[in-house]
Every structure is written in structure tokens, then in C-alpha cells.
PDB file of C-alpha atoms in Angstrom:
ATOM      1  CA  ASP A 846       4.256  11.587   6.177  1.00 47.00           C
ATOM      2  CA  GLY A 847       3.524  12.936   9.673  1.00 54.00           C
ATOM      3  CA  GLY A 848       1.899  10.713  12.264  1.00 93.00           C
ATOM      4  CA  ILE A 849       0.550   8.065   9.893  1.00 96.00           C
ATOM      5  CA  THR A 850       2.407   4.777   9.611  1.00 96.00           C
ATOM      6  CA  GLN A 851       1.789   1.950   7.176  1.00 97.00           C
ATOM      7  CA  SER A 852       3.278  -1.496   7.277  1.00 95.00           C
ATOM      8  CA  PRO A 853       4.776  -3.349   5.650  1.00 95.00           C
ATOM      9  CA  LYS A 854       6.414  -1.120   3.045  1.00 95.00           C
ATOM     10  CA  TYR A 855       6.573  -3.997   0.544  1.00 95.00           C
ATOM     11  CA  LEU A 856       4.314  -7.036   0.504  1.00 94.00           C
ATOM     12  CA  PHE A 857       4.294 -10.052  -1.751  1.00 92.00           C
ATOM     13  CA  ARG A 858       1.286 -12.309  -2.050  1.00 89.00           C
ATOM     14  CA  LYS A 859       0.587 -15.526  -3.827  1.00 89.00           C
ATOM     15  CA  GLU A 860      -2.611 -15.798  -5.804  1.00 87.00           C
ATOM     16  CA  GLY A 861      -5.499 -17.003  -3.641  1.00 87.00           C
ATOM     17  CA  GLN A 862      -4.119 -15.560  -0.407  1.00 90.00           C
ATOM     18  CA  ASN A 863      -5.663 -12.854   1.733  1.00 93.00           C
ATOM     19  CA  VAL A 864      -3.303 -10.191   3.063  1.00 95.00           C
ATOM     20  CA  THR A 865      -3.802  -7.385   5.563  1.00 96.00           C
ATOM     21  CA  LEU A 866      -2.206  -3.955   5.296  1.00 97.00           C
ATOM     22  CA  SER A 867      -1.748  -1.968   8.470  1.00 98.00           C
ATOM     23  CA  CYS A 868      -2.482   1.745   8.939  1.00 98.00           C
ATOM     24  CA  GLU A 869      -2.005   3.517  12.256  1.00 98.00           C
ATOM     25  CA  GLN A 870      -2.281   7.227  13.078  1.00 97.00           C
ATOM     26  CA  ASN A 871      -1.414   9.175  16.216  1.00 96.00           C
ATOM     27  CA  LEU A 872      -2.987  12.441  15.066  1.00 96.00           C
ATOM     28  CA  ASN A 873      -6.264  11.875  16.943  1.00 95.00           C
ATOM     29  CA  HIS A 874      -8.087  12.075  13.628  1.00 95.00           C
ATOM     30  CA  ASP A 875     -11.656  10.842  13.386  1.00 95.00           C
ATOM     31  CA  ALA A 876     -11.679  10.005   9.668  1.00 95.00           C
ATOM     32  CA  MET A 877      -9.490   7.508   7.844  1.00 97.00           C
ATOM     33  CA  TYR A 878      -9.295   6.430   4.203  1.00 97.00           C
ATOM     34  CA  TRP A 879      -7.768   3.794   1.949  1.00 98.00           C
ATOM     35  CA  TYR A 880      -6.753   4.589  -1.623  1.00 97.00           C
ATOM     36  CA  ARG A 881      -5.292   2.531  -4.414  1.00 97.00           C
ATOM     37  CA  GLN A 882      -2.760   4.073  -6.817  1.00 96.00           C
ATOM     38  CA  ASP A 883      -2.039   2.671 -10.249  1.00 94.00           C
ATOM     39  CA  PRO A 884       0.304   4.310 -12.762  1.00 86.00           C
ATOM     40  CA  GLY A 885      -1.373   7.078 -14.752  1.00 81.00           C
ATOM     41  CA  GLN A 886      -4.695   6.752 -12.915  1.00 83.00           C
ATOM     42  CA  GLY A 887      -4.369   8.947  -9.879  1.00 87.00           C
ATOM     43  CA  LEU A 888      -5.832   7.716  -6.601  1.00 94.00           C
ATOM     44  CA  ARG A 889      -9.065   5.797  -6.229  1.00 95.00           C
ATOM     45  CA  LEU A 890     -10.973   5.481  -2.962  1.00 95.00           C
ATOM     46  CA  ILE A 891     -11.448   1.952  -1.622  1.00 97.00           C
ATOM     47  CA  TYR A 892     -13.039   2.487   1.797  1.00 97.00           C
ATOM     48  CA  TYR A 893     -13.413   5.292   4.278  1.00 95.00           C
ATOM     49  CA  SER A 894     -14.366   5.586   7.934  1.00 96.00           C
ATOM     50  CA  GLN A 895     -15.746   8.724   9.526  1.00 93.00           C
ATOM     51  CA  ILE A 896     -15.711   7.369  13.057  1.00 93.00           C
ATOM     52  CA  VAL A 897     -14.884   4.261  15.071  1.00 94.00           C
ATOM     53  CA  ASN A 898     -17.024   1.196  14.285  1.00 95.00           C
ATOM     54  CA  ASP A 899     -18.323   2.757  11.089  1.00 95.00           C
ATOM     55  CA  PHE A 900     -17.071   2.553   7.514  1.00 96.00           C
ATOM     56  CA  GLN A 901     -18.397   2.924   3.980  1.00 95.00           C
ATOM     57  CA  LYS A 902     -17.445   1.609   0.573  1.00 96.00           C
ATOM     58  CA  GLY A 903     -15.652   3.864  -1.839  1.00 95.00           C
ATOM     59  CA  ASP A 904     -15.480   3.622  -5.614  1.00 93.00           C
ATOM     60  CA  ILE A 905     -13.565   0.328  -5.859  1.00 96.00           C
ATOM     61  CA  ALA A 906     -14.441  -1.676  -2.715  1.00 96.00           C
ATOM     62  CA  GLU A 907     -14.947  -5.061  -4.402  1.00 96.00           C
ATOM     63  CA  GLY A 908     -12.385  -7.596  -3.184  1.00 95.00           C
ATOM     64  CA  TYR A 909     -11.395  -5.522  -0.148  1.00 97.00           C
ATOM     65  CA  SER A 910     -12.537  -5.396   3.484  1.00 97.00           C
ATOM     66  CA  VAL A 911     -11.777  -3.127   6.437  1.00 98.00           C
ATOM     67  CA  SER A 912     -12.420  -2.746  10.155  1.00 97.00           C
ATOM     68  CA  ARG A 913     -12.313   0.245  12.476  1.00 97.00           C
ATOM     69  CA  GLU A 914     -12.288  -1.063  16.046  1.00 97.00           C
ATOM     70  CA  LYS A 915      -9.961   1.651  17.339  1.00 96.00           C
ATOM     71  CA  LYS A 916      -9.667   5.311  16.433  1.00 96.00           C
ATOM     72  CA  GLU A 917      -5.964   4.913  15.662  1.00 97.00           C
ATOM     73  CA  SER A 918      -6.181   1.898  13.385  1.00 98.00           C
ATOM     74  CA  PHE A 919      -7.806   1.146  10.016  1.00 98.00           C
ATOM     75  CA  PRO A 920      -6.468  -2.125   8.546  1.00 98.00           C
ATOM     76  CA  LEU A 921      -7.248  -3.113   4.968  1.00 98.00           C
ATOM     77  CA  THR A 922      -7.580  -6.758   3.900  1.00 97.00           C
ATOM     78  CA  VAL A 923      -7.038  -7.578   0.254  1.00 96.00           C
ATOM     79  CA  THR A 924      -8.947 -10.776  -0.378  1.00 94.00           C
ATOM     80  CA  SER A 925      -8.511 -13.425  -3.026  1.00 89.00           C
ATOM     81  CA  ALA A 926     -11.615 -11.987  -4.706  1.00 88.00           C
ATOM     82  CA  GLN A 927      -9.654  -8.925  -5.794  1.00 88.00           C
ATOM     83  CA  LYS A 928      -8.788  -9.706  -9.405  1.00 87.00           C
ATOM     84  CA  ASN A 929      -5.832  -7.399  -9.867  1.00 90.00           C
ATOM     85  CA  PRO A 930      -4.420  -6.447  -6.470  1.00 93.00           C
ATOM     86  CA  THR A 931      -0.910  -5.427  -7.533  1.00 94.00           C
ATOM     87  CA  ALA A 932      -0.761  -1.699  -6.725  1.00 95.00           C
ATOM     88  CA  PHE A 933       0.473   0.957  -4.330  1.00 96.00           C
ATOM     89  CA  TYR A 934      -1.903   1.362  -1.369  1.00 97.00           C
ATOM     90  CA  LEU A 935      -2.148   4.621   0.527  1.00 97.00           C
ATOM     91  CA  CYS A 936      -3.825   5.297   3.846  1.00 97.00           C
ATOM     92  CA  ALA A 937      -4.927   8.807   4.815  1.00 97.00           C
ATOM     93  CA  SER A 938      -6.608  10.516   7.724  1.00 96.00           C
ATOM     94  CA  SER A 939      -8.301  13.824   8.472  1.00 94.00           C
ATOM     95  CA  ALA A 940      -9.387  15.473  11.705  1.00 93.00           C
ATOM     96  CA  ILE A 941     -12.971  15.437  10.532  1.00 87.00           C
ATOM     97  CA  PRO A 942     -14.339  14.047   7.256  1.00 83.00           C
ATOM     98  CA  THR A 943     -14.435  17.464   5.581  1.00 82.00           C
ATOM     99  CA  ASP A 944     -10.909  18.503   6.596  1.00 87.00           C
ATOM    100  CA  THR A 945      -7.588  18.173   4.763  1.00 92.00           C
ATOM    101  CA  GLN A 946      -6.427  14.592   4.275  1.00 95.00           C
ATOM    102  CA  TYR A 947      -2.875  13.608   5.208  1.00 95.00           C
ATOM    103  CA  PHE A 948      -1.240  10.504   3.821  1.00 96.00           C
ATOM    104  CA  GLY A 949       0.923   7.689   5.087  1.00 96.00           C
ATOM    105  CA  PRO A 950       4.051   6.420   3.254  1.00 95.00           C
ATOM    106  CA  GLY A 951       2.219   3.628   1.428  1.00 95.00           C
ATOM    107  CA  THR A 952       2.472  -0.144   0.965  1.00 96.00           C
ATOM    108  CA  ARG A 953       3.422  -1.669  -2.366  1.00 95.00           C
ATOM    109  CA  LEU A 954       1.625  -4.975  -2.879  1.00 95.00           C
ATOM    110  CA  THR A 955       2.783  -7.394  -5.538  1.00 94.00           C
ATOM    111  CA  VAL A 956       0.968 -10.593  -6.434  1.00 90.00           C
ATOM    112  CA  LEU A 957       3.294 -13.340  -7.555  1.00 85.00           C
TER     113      LEU A 957
ATOM    114  CA  ALA B 546     -20.237  14.289 -10.120  1.00 80.00           C
ATOM    115  CA  GLN B 547     -16.877  15.905  -9.563  1.00 89.00           C
ATOM    116  CA  SER B 548     -13.720  15.488 -11.580  1.00 93.00           C
ATOM    117  CA  VAL B 549     -10.229  16.850 -12.083  1.00 95.00           C
ATOM    118  CA  ALA B 550      -8.173  17.108 -15.253  1.00 96.00           C
ATOM    119  CA  GLN B 551      -4.432  17.559 -15.389  1.00 97.00           C
ATOM    120  CA  PRO B 552      -3.854  18.076 -19.107  1.00 96.00           C
ATOM    121  CA  GLU B 553      -0.093  17.527 -19.064  1.00 96.00           C
ATOM    122  CA  ASP B 554       1.376  14.145 -18.203  1.00 96.00           C
ATOM    123  CA  GLN B 555       4.846  15.678 -17.997  1.00 97.00           C
ATOM    124  CA  VAL B 556       6.337  19.119 -17.467  1.00 98.00           C
ATOM    125  CA  ASN B 557      10.027  19.781 -18.052  1.00 98.00           C
ATOM    126  CA  VAL B 558      11.743  22.983 -16.959  1.00 98.00           C
ATOM    127  CA  ALA B 559      15.258  24.224 -16.315  1.00 98.00           C
ATOM    128  CA  GLU B 560      16.329  25.021 -12.786  1.00 98.00           C
ATOM    129  CA  GLY B 561      15.667  28.656 -11.963  1.00 97.00           C
ATOM    130  CA  ASN B 562      12.846  28.976 -14.477  1.00 98.00           C
ATOM    131  CA  PRO B 563       9.167  29.371 -13.538  1.00 98.00           C
ATOM    132  CA  LEU B 564       7.177  26.181 -13.060  1.00 98.00           C
ATOM    133  CA  THR B 565       3.467  25.818 -13.798  1.00 98.00           C
ATOM    134  CA  VAL B 566       1.373  22.660 -13.400  1.00 98.00           C
ATOM    135  CA  LYS B 567      -2.130  22.940 -14.792  1.00 98.00           C
ATOM    136  CA  CYS B 568      -5.389  21.735 -13.232  1.00 98.00           C
ATOM    137  CA  THR B 569      -9.025  22.188 -14.191  1.00 98.00           C
ATOM    138  CA  TYR B 570     -11.969  20.890 -12.199  1.00 97.00           C
ATOM    139  CA  SER B 571     -15.687  20.229 -12.312  1.00 95.00           C
ATOM    140  CA  VAL B 572     -18.001  20.219  -9.283  1.00 92.00           C
ATOM    141  CA  SER B 573     -21.669  20.907  -8.692  1.00 89.00           C
ATOM    142  CA  GLY B 574     -21.239  23.215  -5.730  1.00 87.00           C
ATOM    143  CA  ASN B 575     -18.455  25.272  -4.211  1.00 89.00           C
ATOM    144  CA  PRO B 576     -15.052  23.684  -4.782  1.00 93.00           C
ATOM    145  CA  TYR B 577     -12.378  22.938  -2.222  1.00 94.00           C
ATOM    146  CA  LEU B 578      -9.131  22.458  -4.148  1.00 96.00           C
ATOM    147  CA  PHE B 579      -5.874  20.802  -3.105  1.00 97.00           C
ATOM    148  CA  TRP B 580      -2.373  20.169  -4.418  1.00 98.00           C
ATOM    149  CA  TYR B 581      -0.247  17.252  -3.250  1.00 98.00           C
ATOM    150  CA  VAL B 582       3.277  16.160  -4.227  1.00 97.00           C
ATOM    151  CA  GLN B 583       4.606  12.601  -4.306  1.00 96.00           C
ATOM    152  CA  TYR B 584       8.246  11.526  -4.409  1.00 93.00           C
ATOM    153  CA  PRO B 585       9.089   8.014  -5.686  1.00 88.00           C
ATOM    154  CA  ASN B 586       7.707   5.217  -3.497  1.00 84.00           C
ATOM    155  CA  ARG B 587       6.442   7.705  -0.927  1.00 89.00           C
ATOM    156  CA  GLY B 588       3.062   8.910   0.241  1.00 91.00           C
ATOM    157  CA  LEU B 589       1.463  12.174  -0.835  1.00 94.00           C
ATOM    158  CA  GLN B 590       2.561  15.381   0.864  1.00 96.00           C
ATOM    159  CA  PHE B 591       0.064  18.211   1.214  1.00 96.00           C
ATOM    160  CA  LEU B 592       1.208  21.443  -0.471  1.00 97.00           C
ATOM    161  CA  LEU B 593      -1.713  23.860  -0.307  1.00 96.00           C
ATOM    162  CA  LYS B 594      -5.457  24.253  -0.516  1.00 95.00           C
ATOM    163  CA  TYR B 595      -8.107  26.738  -1.576  1.00 95.00           C
ATOM    164  CA  ILE B 596     -11.237  26.931   0.555  1.00 92.00           C
ATOM    165  CA  THR B 597     -12.410  30.512   0.219  1.00 88.00           C
ATOM    166  CA  GLY B 598     -11.023  34.035   0.219  1.00 88.00           C
ATOM    167  CA  ASP B 599      -8.023  35.214  -1.804  1.00 90.00           C
ATOM    168  CA  ASN B 600      -7.697  33.551  -5.171  1.00 93.00           C
ATOM    169  CA  LEU B 601      -3.916  33.308  -4.753  1.00 96.00           C
ATOM    170  CA  VAL B 602      -2.989  30.652  -2.203  1.00 96.00           C
ATOM    171  CA  LYS B 603       0.530  30.248  -0.849  1.00 96.00           C
ATOM    172  CA  GLY B 604       1.783  26.890   0.362  1.00 95.00           C
ATOM    173  CA  SER B 605       4.838  24.881   1.298  1.00 92.00           C
ATOM    174  CA  TYR B 606       8.274  24.995  -0.375  1.00 93.00           C
ATOM    175  CA  GLY B 607       7.575  28.257  -2.218  1.00 95.00           C
ATOM    176  CA  PHE B 608       4.602  26.945  -4.180  1.00 97.00           C
ATOM    177  CA  GLU B 609       1.446  28.917  -4.834  1.00 97.00           C
ATOM    178  CA  ALA B 610      -1.749  28.323  -6.755  1.00 98.00           C
ATOM    179  CA  GLU B 611      -4.306  30.587  -8.342  1.00 96.00           C
ATOM    180  CA  PHE B 612      -8.010  29.822  -8.193  1.00 96.00           C
ATOM    181  CA  ASN B 613      -9.915  31.011 -11.262  1.00 96.00           C
ATOM    182  CA  LYS B 614     -13.643  30.412 -10.940  1.00 94.00           C
ATOM    183  CA  SER B 615     -14.573  31.502 -14.461  1.00 95.00           C
ATOM    184  CA  GLN B 616     -12.031  29.145 -16.024  1.00 96.00           C
ATOM    185  CA  THR B 617     -12.566  26.442 -13.340  1.00 96.00           C
ATOM    186  CA  SER B 618      -8.810  26.198 -12.935  1.00 97.00           C
ATOM    187  CA  PHE B 619      -6.377  25.889 -10.049  1.00 98.00           C
ATOM    188  CA  HIS B 620      -2.869  25.985 -11.532  1.00 98.00           C
ATOM    189  CA  LEU B 621       0.154  25.347  -9.329  1.00 98.00           C
ATOM    190  CA  LYS B 622       3.105  27.710  -9.722  1.00 98.00           C
ATOM    191  CA  LYS B 623       6.606  28.265  -8.468  1.00 98.00           C
ATOM    192  CA  PRO B 624       8.598  31.319  -9.572  1.00 97.00           C
ATOM    193  CA  SER B 625      11.981  29.577  -9.592  1.00 97.00           C
ATOM    194  CA  ALA B 626      12.103  25.780  -9.829  1.00 98.00           C
ATOM    195  CA  LEU B 627      14.689  23.601  -8.075  1.00 97.00           C
ATOM    196  CA  VAL B 628      15.995  20.189  -9.113  1.00 97.00           C
ATOM    197  CA  SER B 629      14.521  18.889  -5.856  1.00 96.00           C
ATOM    198  CA  ASP B 630      11.031  19.885  -7.093  1.00 97.00           C
ATOM    199  CA  SER B 631      11.163  16.947  -9.519  1.00 97.00           C
ATOM    200  CA  ALA B 632       8.248  14.744  -8.461  1.00 97.00           C
ATOM    201  CA  LEU B 633       4.671  13.696  -9.259  1.00 97.00           C
ATOM    202  CA  TYR B 634       2.044  16.354  -8.560  1.00 98.00           C
ATOM    203  CA  PHE B 635      -1.651  15.714  -7.945  1.00 97.00           C
ATOM    204  CA  CYS B 636      -4.551  18.132  -8.007  1.00 97.00           C
ATOM    205  CA  ALA B 637      -7.691  17.152  -6.080  1.00 96.00           C
ATOM    206  CA  VAL B 638     -11.180  18.590  -5.611  1.00 95.00           C
ATOM    207  CA  ARG B 639     -14.165  18.052  -3.399  1.00 92.00           C
ATOM    208  CA  GLU B 640     -17.387  19.875  -2.786  1.00 87.00           C
ATOM    209  CA  SER B 641     -17.455  22.078   0.293  1.00 80.00           C
ATOM    210  CA  ASN B 642     -19.856  19.864   2.218  1.00 79.00           C
ATOM    211  CA  ASP B 643     -18.450  16.499   1.160  1.00 82.00           C
ATOM    212  CA  TYR B 644     -15.621  14.270   2.351  1.00 84.00           C
ATOM    213  CA  LYS B 645     -14.811  12.616  -0.959  1.00 88.00           C
ATOM    214  CA  LEU B 646     -11.706  13.793  -2.806  1.00 92.00           C
ATOM    215  CA  SER B 647     -11.383  13.302  -6.539  1.00 93.00           C
ATOM    216  CA  PHE B 648      -7.819  13.231  -7.851  1.00 95.00           C
ATOM    217  CA  GLY B 649      -6.349  14.038 -11.222  1.00 95.00           C
ATOM    218  CA  ALA B 650      -4.102  11.506 -12.935  1.00 95.00           C
ATOM    219  CA  GLY B 651      -0.988  13.407 -11.905  1.00 96.00           C
ATOM    220  CA  THR B 652       1.721  15.427 -13.652  1.00 97.00           C
ATOM    221  CA  THR B 653       5.359  14.390 -13.559  1.00 97.00           C
ATOM    222  CA  VAL B 654       7.642  17.393 -13.149  1.00 98.00           C
ATOM    223  CA  THR B 655      11.284  17.159 -14.135  1.00 98.00           C
ATOM    224  CA  VAL B 656      13.587  20.046 -13.337  1.00 97.00           C
ATOM    225  CA  ARG B 657      16.954  19.828 -15.095  1.00 97.00           C
ATOM    226  CA  ALA B 658      20.087  21.369 -13.678  1.00 95.00           C
TER     227      ALA B 658
END
């Protein structure tokens, strides 16, 4: 999992609550990504950021928000608008957007 | 649009036997191809990638993959599987000038002792 940390490892949320997942990297990478993993579906891109103070929606951005105020950090907020948030969330980074992506250990979010 | 297909949900092999995990892809331009491995409740670990050059790519933990342009395939191989190779394997593709990775649904490999 290299120099990418995600916290917490497990997160439980009540319906109607917003929660924020942390992703930090010490690899000096410019680009960072958030993916959602559901069983049998592979990984789907939620948001990505090519550089500080810039980010773009991925394929499934509805109900999620992000910020990129520092190069090292790319937090993901799962809002109450996300209809089915229970999933495994993975953060990744790459030196530049077109380079190999490396992944963090993941956060498992469960909605109660 | 780009896409990846991993036709086998599960692959079962005996320890010491060859292991192959299949992957086919579709992209408009030149493909960059990747293999990742995931152990339970862990993130993805990078195994190897094909960018250009030799069609046979060698990666971590004794794995290799062969790029076949005519068959649009990038199968992952290991000559002699270990029980510790049991995991979920993902193939991914992107176009050479793009950032976006498209992942296959994954193949669960079980190596029995």
C-alpha cells in the first residue's frame, strides 16, 4: 500500500448523515483518485484531481463531494444524497495523471 | 469508449501448476494495460504494466503477462502457482494519452495445496 493512507478502515453511518473519508499520500504525487468497489463490479471512478485546487467528476460522482486544498490530501465526503453508499472505497495516486496509479488500503463504509 | 473483460469469475489451480488469468480489452487508440492484485479487505497492489516494447512483460512475485494486439488480450501468467497467490486479480486499460483507467470485474484465483 506504499505511502498512501486511508482512514478510518471501517466506518458506520446512519442514514441521512454525511461522512468524510480521509486519504493522505507522501509520495509527492500530483494526481489523486477516488474509486468505489462493489462485489463483482470492479472499480468505478468517483472523482479525480490532477493538481491542487482542481478536481473533476468521474463516472459515479452523484452524492459525493471532494476537496483538494493540499497536494497530500484528497478527502471524500459521502453525502446523504448518495442512495446506496455501502461499499469499499479506495483512494489512489499517480505521479502525473498518465502514470501508474497506486492504491491505499481502503475504507469500508456501511450504512446502518 | 474503453472497456475490459475478464471472462472467468474464478480460476482454480493446484499449487505448482501454471496459472493463467485472462483479460481482453477494447480501446480506440494505443492501449496501456495493467494488472493489479487485491487480498481480502486490502487495497490493490500493482503487479505489472504494458506500455510499449516487448509483448512479454515481467512483474512482481514471478508474474508475467503477454500483450497480443491482434487478439486484444493481455493474459496474466505464472509458471508455478503458490497458495499465497490466492487473491482477486484485476486487469485495467487506458488509452496512452488519457488518465482514466477502466477496470475489469475481477477474477478470483484459488490455489489449493
